[in-house]
XYZ file of C-alpha atoms in Angstrom:
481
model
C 96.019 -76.299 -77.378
C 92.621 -77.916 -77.765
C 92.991 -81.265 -79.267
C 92.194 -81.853 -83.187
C 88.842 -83.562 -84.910
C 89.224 -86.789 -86.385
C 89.079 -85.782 -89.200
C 91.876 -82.779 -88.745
C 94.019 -85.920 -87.150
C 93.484 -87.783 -90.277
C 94.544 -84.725 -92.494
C 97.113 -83.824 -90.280
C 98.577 -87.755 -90.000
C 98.307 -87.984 -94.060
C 100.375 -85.014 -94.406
C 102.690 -85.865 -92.365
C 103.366 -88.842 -93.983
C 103.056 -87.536 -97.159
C 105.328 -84.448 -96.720
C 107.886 -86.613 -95.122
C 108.817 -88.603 -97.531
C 111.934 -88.606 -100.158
C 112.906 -87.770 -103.176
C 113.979 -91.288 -104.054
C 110.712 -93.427 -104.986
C 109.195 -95.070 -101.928
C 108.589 -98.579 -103.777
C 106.546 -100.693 -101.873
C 107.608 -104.582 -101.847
C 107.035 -106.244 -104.929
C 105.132 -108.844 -102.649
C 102.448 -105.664 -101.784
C 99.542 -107.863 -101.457
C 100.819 -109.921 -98.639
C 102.679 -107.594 -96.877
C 100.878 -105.737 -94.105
C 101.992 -102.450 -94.932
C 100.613 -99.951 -97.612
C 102.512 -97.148 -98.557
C 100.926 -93.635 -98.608
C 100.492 -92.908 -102.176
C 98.553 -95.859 -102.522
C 96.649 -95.029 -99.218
C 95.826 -91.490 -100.780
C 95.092 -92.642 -104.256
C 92.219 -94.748 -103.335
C 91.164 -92.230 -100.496
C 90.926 -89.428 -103.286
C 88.154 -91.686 -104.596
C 86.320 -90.057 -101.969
C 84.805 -86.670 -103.069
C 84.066 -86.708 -99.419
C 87.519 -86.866 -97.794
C 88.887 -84.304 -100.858
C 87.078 -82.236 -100.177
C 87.915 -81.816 -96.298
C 91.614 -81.965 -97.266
C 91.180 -79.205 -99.681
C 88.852 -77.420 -96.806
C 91.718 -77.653 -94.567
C 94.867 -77.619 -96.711
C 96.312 -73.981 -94.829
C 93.349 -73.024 -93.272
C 93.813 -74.144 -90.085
C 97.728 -74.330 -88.703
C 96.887 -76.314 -86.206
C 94.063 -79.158 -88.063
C 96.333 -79.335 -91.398
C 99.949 -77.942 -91.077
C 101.677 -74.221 -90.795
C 102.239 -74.609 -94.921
C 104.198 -71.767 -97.112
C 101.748 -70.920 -100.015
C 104.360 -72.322 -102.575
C 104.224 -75.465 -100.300
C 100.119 -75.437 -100.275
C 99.946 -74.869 -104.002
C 101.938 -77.431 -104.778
C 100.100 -79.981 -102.202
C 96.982 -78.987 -103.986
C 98.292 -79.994 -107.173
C 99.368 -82.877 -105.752
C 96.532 -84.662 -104.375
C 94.020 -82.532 -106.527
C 95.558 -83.783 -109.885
C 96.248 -86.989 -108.149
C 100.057 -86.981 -108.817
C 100.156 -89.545 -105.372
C 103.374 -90.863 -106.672
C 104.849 -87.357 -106.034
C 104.381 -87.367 -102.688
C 106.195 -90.415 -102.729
C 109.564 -88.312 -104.098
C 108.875 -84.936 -101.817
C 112.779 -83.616 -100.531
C 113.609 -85.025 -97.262
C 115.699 -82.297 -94.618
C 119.168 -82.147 -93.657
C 119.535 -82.190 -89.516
C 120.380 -78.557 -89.626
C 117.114 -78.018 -92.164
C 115.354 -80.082 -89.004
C 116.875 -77.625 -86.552
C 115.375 -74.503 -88.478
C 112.443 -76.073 -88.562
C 111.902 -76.957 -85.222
C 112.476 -73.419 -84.767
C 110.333 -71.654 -86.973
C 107.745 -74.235 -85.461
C 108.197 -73.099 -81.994
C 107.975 -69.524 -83.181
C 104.257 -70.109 -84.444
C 102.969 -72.951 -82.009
C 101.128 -71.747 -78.759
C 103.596 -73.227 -75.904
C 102.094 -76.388 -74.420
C 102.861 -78.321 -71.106
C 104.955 -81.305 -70.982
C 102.772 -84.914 -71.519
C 103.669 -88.244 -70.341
C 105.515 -89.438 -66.946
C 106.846 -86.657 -65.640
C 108.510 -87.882 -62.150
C 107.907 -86.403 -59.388
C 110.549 -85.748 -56.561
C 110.110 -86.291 -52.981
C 108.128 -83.283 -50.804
C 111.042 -81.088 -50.353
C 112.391 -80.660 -47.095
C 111.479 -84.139 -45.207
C 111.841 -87.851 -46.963
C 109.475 -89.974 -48.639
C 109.534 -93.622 -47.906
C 106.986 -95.941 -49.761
C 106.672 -99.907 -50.267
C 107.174 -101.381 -53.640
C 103.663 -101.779 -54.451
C 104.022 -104.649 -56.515
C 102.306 -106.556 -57.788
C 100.792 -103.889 -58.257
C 96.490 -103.507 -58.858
C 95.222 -102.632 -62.163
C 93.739 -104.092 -65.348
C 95.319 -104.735 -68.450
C 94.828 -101.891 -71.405
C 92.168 -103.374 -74.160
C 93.238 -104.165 -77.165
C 91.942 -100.855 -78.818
C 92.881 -99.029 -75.876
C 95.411 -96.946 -77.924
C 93.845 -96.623 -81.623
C 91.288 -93.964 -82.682
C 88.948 -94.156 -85.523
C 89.382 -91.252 -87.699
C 86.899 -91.958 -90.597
C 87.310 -93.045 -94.398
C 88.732 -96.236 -93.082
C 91.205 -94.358 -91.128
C 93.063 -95.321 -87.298
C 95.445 -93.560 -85.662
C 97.661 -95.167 -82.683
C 98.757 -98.151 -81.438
C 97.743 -101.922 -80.708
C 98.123 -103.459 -77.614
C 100.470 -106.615 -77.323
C 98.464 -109.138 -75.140
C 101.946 -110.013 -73.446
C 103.253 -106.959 -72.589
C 99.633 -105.708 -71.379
C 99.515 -108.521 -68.467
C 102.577 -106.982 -67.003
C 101.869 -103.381 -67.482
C 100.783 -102.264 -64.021
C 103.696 -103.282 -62.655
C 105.697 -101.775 -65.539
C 104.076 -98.671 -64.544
C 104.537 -98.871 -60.911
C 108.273 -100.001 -61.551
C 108.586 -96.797 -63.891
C 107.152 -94.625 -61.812
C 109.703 -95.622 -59.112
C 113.041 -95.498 -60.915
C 111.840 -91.805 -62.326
C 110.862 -90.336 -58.696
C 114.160 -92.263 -57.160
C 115.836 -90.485 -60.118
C 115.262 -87.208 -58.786
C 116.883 -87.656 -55.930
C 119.922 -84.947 -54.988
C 123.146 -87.480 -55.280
C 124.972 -84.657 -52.689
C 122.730 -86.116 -49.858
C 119.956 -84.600 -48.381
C 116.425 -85.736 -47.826
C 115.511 -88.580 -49.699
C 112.673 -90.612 -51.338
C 113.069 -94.285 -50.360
C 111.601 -97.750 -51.462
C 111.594 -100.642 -49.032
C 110.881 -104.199 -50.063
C 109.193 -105.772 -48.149
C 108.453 -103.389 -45.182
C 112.174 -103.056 -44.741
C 114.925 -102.196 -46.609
C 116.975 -105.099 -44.588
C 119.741 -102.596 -44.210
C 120.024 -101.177 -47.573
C 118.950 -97.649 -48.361
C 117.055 -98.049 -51.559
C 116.919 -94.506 -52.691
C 118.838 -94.662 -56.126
C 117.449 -96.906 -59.623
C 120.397 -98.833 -59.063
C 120.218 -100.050 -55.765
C 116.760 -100.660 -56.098
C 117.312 -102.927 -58.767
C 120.707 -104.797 -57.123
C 117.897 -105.086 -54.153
C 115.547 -107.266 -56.833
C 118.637 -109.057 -58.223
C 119.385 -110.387 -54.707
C 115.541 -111.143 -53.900
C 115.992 -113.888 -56.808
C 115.152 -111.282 -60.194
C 116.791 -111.233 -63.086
C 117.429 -107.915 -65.032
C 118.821 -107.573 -68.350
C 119.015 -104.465 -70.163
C 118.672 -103.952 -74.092
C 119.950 -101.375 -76.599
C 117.356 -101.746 -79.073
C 116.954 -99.772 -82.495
C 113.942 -99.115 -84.862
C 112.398 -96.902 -87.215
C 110.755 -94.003 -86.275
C 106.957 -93.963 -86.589
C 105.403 -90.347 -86.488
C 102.546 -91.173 -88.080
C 101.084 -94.683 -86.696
C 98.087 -94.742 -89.110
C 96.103 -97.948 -90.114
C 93.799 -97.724 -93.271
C 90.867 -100.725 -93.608
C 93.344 -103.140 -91.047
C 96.523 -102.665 -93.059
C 99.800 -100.633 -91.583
C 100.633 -97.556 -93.634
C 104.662 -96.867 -93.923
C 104.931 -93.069 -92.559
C 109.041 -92.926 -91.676
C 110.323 -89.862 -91.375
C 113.260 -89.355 -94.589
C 116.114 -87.607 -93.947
C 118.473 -86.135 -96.043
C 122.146 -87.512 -94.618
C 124.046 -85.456 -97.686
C 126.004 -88.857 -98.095
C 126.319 -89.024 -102.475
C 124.554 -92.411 -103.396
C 127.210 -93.861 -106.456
C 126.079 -94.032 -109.779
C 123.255 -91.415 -109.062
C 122.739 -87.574 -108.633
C 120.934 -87.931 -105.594
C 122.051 -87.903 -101.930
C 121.155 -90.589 -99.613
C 118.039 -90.538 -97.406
C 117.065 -92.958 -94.691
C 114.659 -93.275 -92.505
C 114.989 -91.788 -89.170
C 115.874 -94.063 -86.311
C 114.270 -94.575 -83.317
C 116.538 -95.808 -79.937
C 115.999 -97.033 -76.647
C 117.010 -98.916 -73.838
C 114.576 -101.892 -72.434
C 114.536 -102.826 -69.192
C 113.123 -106.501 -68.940
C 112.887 -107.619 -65.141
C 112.004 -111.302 -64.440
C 111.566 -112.969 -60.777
C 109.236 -114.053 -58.110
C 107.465 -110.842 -57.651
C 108.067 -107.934 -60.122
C 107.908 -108.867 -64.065
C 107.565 -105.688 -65.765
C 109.139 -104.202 -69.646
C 110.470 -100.868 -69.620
C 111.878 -98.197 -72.202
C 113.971 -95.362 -70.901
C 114.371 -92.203 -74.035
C 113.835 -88.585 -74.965
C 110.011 -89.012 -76.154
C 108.468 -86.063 -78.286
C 106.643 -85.500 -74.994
C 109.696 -83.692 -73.633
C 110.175 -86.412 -71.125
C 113.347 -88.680 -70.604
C 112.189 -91.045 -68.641
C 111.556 -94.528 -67.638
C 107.970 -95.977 -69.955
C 106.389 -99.138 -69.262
C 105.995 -100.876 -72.372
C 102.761 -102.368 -73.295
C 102.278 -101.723 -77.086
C 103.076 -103.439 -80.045
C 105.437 -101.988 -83.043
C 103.714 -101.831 -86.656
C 105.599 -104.408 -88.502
C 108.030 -101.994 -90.843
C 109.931 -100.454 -88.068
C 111.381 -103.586 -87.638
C 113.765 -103.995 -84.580
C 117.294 -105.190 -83.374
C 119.250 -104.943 -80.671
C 122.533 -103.479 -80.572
C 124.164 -104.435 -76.965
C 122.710 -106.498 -74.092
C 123.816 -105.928 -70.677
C 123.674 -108.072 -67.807
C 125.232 -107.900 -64.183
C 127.442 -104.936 -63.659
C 126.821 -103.379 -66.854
C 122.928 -103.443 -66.495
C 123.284 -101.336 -62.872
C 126.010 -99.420 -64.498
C 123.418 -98.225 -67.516
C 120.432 -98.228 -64.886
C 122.647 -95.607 -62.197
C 123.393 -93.997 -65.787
C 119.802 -93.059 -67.072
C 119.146 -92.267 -63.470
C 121.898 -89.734 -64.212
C 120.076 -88.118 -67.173
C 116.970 -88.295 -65.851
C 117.857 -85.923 -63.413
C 120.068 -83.725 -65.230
C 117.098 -83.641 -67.979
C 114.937 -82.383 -65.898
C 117.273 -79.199 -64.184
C 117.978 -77.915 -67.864
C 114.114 -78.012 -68.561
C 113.574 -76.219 -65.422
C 116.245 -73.709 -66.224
C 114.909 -73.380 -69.569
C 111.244 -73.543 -69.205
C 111.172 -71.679 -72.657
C 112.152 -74.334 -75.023
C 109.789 -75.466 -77.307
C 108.029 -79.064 -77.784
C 109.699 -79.473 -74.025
C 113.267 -79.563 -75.787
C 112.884 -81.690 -78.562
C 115.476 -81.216 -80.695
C 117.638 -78.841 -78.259
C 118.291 -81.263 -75.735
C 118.245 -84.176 -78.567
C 115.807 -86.205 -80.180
C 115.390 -90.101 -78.728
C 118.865 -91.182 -80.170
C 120.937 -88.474 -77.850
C 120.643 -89.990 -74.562
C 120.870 -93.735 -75.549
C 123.773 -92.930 -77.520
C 125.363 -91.380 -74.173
C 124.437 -94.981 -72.947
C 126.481 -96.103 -75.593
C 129.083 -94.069 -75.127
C 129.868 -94.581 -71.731
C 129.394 -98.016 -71.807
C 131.324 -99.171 -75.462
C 133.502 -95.752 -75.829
C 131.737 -94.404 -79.103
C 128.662 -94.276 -80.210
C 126.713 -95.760 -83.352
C 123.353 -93.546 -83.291
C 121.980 -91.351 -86.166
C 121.159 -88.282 -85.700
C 122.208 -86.606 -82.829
C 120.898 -83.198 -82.459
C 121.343 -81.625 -78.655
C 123.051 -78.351 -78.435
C 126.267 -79.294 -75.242
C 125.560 -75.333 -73.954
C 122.401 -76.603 -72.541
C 124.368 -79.672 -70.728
C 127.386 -77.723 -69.008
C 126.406 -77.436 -65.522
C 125.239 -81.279 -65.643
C 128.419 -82.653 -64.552
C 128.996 -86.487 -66.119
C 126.120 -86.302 -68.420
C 127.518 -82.643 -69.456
C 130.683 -84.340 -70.006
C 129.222 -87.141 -72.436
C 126.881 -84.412 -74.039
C 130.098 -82.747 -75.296
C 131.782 -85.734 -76.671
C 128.975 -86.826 -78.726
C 129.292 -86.756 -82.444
C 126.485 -84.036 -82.918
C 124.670 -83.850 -86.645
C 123.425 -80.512 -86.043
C 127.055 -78.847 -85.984
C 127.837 -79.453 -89.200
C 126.756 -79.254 -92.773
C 129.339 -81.927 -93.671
C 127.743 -85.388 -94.479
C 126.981 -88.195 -91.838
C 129.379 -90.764 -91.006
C 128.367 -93.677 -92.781
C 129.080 -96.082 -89.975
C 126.476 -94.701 -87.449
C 123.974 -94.486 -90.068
C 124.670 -98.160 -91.019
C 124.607 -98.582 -87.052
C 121.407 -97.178 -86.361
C 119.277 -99.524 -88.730
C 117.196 -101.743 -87.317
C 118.359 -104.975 -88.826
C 121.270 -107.253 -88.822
C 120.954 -108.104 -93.016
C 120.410 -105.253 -95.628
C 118.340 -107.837 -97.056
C 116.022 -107.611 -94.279
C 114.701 -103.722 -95.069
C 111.073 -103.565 -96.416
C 111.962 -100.989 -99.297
C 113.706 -102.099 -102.032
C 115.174 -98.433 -103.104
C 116.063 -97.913 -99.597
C 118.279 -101.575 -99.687
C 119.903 -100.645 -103.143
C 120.925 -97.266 -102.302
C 122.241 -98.837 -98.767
C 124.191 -101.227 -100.374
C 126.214 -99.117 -102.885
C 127.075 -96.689 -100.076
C 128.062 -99.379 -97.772
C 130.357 -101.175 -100.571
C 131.362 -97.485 -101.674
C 132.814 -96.411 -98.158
C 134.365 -100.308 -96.907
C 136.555 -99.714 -100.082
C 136.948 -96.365 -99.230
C 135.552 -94.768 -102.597
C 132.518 -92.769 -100.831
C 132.407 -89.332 -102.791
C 132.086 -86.830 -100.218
C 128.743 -85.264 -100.976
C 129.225 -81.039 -103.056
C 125.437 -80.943 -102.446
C 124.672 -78.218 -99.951
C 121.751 -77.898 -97.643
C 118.915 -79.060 -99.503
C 115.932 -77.234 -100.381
C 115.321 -76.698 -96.886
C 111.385 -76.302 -96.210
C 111.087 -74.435 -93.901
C 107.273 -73.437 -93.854
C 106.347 -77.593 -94.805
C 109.201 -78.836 -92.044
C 107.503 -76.103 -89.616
C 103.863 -78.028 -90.412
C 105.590 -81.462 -90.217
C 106.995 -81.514 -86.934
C 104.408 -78.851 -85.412
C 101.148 -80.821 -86.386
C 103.007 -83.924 -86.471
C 105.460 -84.185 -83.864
C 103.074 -81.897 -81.613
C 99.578 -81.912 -82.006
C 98.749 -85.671 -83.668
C 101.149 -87.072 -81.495
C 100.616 -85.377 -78.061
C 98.748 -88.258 -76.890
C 101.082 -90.798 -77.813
C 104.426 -90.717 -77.238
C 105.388 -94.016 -78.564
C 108.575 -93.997 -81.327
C 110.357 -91.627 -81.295
């Protein structure tokens, strides 16, 4: 798929955000001038100033499935109306989906969308038939990313992507050479066979360092420290900056949880998960991410960017010792057993997004194994996929999957999911009141269970969301989510 203009990016990016929003009002904090967030219907009222940038967006509203959206004409029409009779406070209310509205979705999208290769670090496995060894390679050569290495102008005051953090950018090269590592060592048959090996220091000093665990036991006893991090945060598809200033683009969904006192259902937005590696010692310092990106790739990341402010960020669990190499031989694990189902099923779209899980599904098997339940929201990988894959087949099964059911979401792994500690903490006021009477509703055990069906399910808009969103304006970035 050839890549988009700017300015389809922009469109593209703007609906996203736009169409993903809920049917509650998105109010931005009271304290709007000093936060460094915007919300979109502000972004689009004063963009629709423009005659300029309206009319593009009209020009490409439909037109162009794979600038603007694959839109139903109901859905176009009433875009149209939308941002043509500047109504930008509606597309601060447009329906959120349901996980199994998602799953539809995802599928009508794949139906349409031209089948695309895999982005990202794939790993790659030793040549078969003989064994690989290699040296660490760190510290490793390489210059830091700039600090507009990973933002694009898109006109009418308009960036897409992400900002560098100055930290994390010193120690990137050997983030990447670390990642790169732990995904090929990954790969390797656990039955034996011939290997790919990493020796420190031009020897392994007796120790066959062909696993991501006992490479990293090996950099424990050379004097490193390694602690690994269950972190949560919101999900942000859209990563758009207008004249400096953030702009909120979550993605809502619909958990069919009854908020009291209202006739609406409760919609949050979507988590993102992952689990950071942070290695400290006398020769490797690198940050690391292991999840299911939108890239079709669970794998080990290096980490070098820096989170718009609303996503916010907590972690969950740290692990140390033991429990570190246990998660690290873990994601090892699903790594490999990732990669089999995509080769037995080369035919699933967006490289198995959504079939095999979003980002939440394999940290939550983290969190499964390691804490014996799991507190991750939404989970949305079909097992069948998983049943030759042994342990991770196992966990697959035993997860507490959203897409199975039309029933409403537990309220504890929604609560568990947030990124913050403190309700208080959340940058949308709506979003904390609505929270709040669902979390005192269901600790005194007076939740309503929701009579509210599937939602208005979208279809056609979902199908444009996640196929010019999660696809094309993301391809190049697989950051959150």
């Amino acid at each position: 798929m050839a890549p988009m203009t700017g300015l389809g990016r922009a469109v593209s990016a703007l609906l996203l955000s736009g169409t993903l929003l809920c049917c509650a009002p998105l109010q931005a904090d009271p304290r709007a001038d000093e936060a460094p967030w915007l919300p979109v219907s502000q972004v689009m009222a004063e963009l629709a100033r423009n005659p300029d940038f309206v009319e593009a967006l009209y020009r490409r509203l439909g037109r162009d499935p794979k600038a603007g959206g694959i839109l139903g004409p109901d859905e176009i029409k009433r875009l149209r109306e939308m941002i043509l009779g500047k109504d930008f406070e509606g597309l601060d209310r447009f329906p959120g989906l349901t996980v199994q509205g998602m799953g539809r979705s995802v599928r009508l999208a794949g139906a349409v969308m031209d089948r695309s290769g895999d982005d990202g670090l794939a790993p790659e496995a030793a040549t078969a038939g003989e064994a690989v060894e290699e040296e660490l390679g760190i510290p490793a050569a390489g210059t830091p990313p700039a600090p507009d290495a990973y933002l694009r102008p898109l006109g009418f005051g308009l960036e897409v992507g992400d900002r560098v953090d100055p930290a994390l950018a010193e120690r990137y090269a050997d983030g990447l050479r670390l990642a790169e590592l732990l995904n090929r060592l990954s790969l390797n048959p656990p039955d034996g066979g011939e290997r790919h090996r990493v020796a420190l220091d031009g020897q392994t000093d007796g120790q066959t360092l062909d696993t991501p665990r006992a490479l990293m036991e090996a950099l424990v006893r050379s004097g490193h420290d390694v602690e690994v991090r269950d972190s949560r945060y919101f999900a942000n598809f859209g990563d758009l900056i207008y004249q400096g200033r953030d702009v909120l683009t979550p993605f809502w969904i619909d958990t069919q949880l009854p908020v009291p006192g209202t006739d609406r259902n409760l919609l949050v937005p979507v988590s993102h998960s992952q689990h950071e590696l942070v290695v400290r010692g006398p020769v490797v310092n690198a940050d690391l991410s292991f999840y299911f990106g939108i890239d079709g790739q669970a794998v080990f990341r290096p980490s070098v960017t820096r989170d718009q402010a609303w996503v916010m960020g907590r972690v969950a669990h740290r692990y140390r010792g033991e429990e570190a190499m246990e998660v690290i031989r873990l994601a090892g694990a699903i790594l490999r057993a990732y990669d089999a189902v995509k080769r037995r099923h080369p035919e699933l779209p967006f490289g198995g997004y959504f079939a095999l899980g979003v980002c939440n599904d394999v940290n939550a098997m983290i969190e499964l194994r390691m804490r014996g339940e799991t507190t991750l929201f939404p989970l949305t990988l079909d097992p069948q996929f998983f049943t030759d894959e042994g342990e991770v087949g196992r966990l697959a099964e035993a997860l507490p999957l959203d897409s199975r059911w039309r029933a409403a979401a537990d309220p504890r792994r929604i609560l568990g999911s947030l990124p913050v500690e403190d309700l208080a903490a959340l940058p949308l006021p709506s979003l904390r009141e609505d929270l709040e009477k669902v979390r005192a509703a269901w600790e005194s055990g007076r939740l309503p269970r929701s009579d509210i069906g599937d939602l208005a399910l979208l279809g056609a808009v979902a199908a444009g969301i996640l196929a010019a969103g999660l696809w094309s304006a993301r391809r190049w970035s697989v950051r959150r989510r």
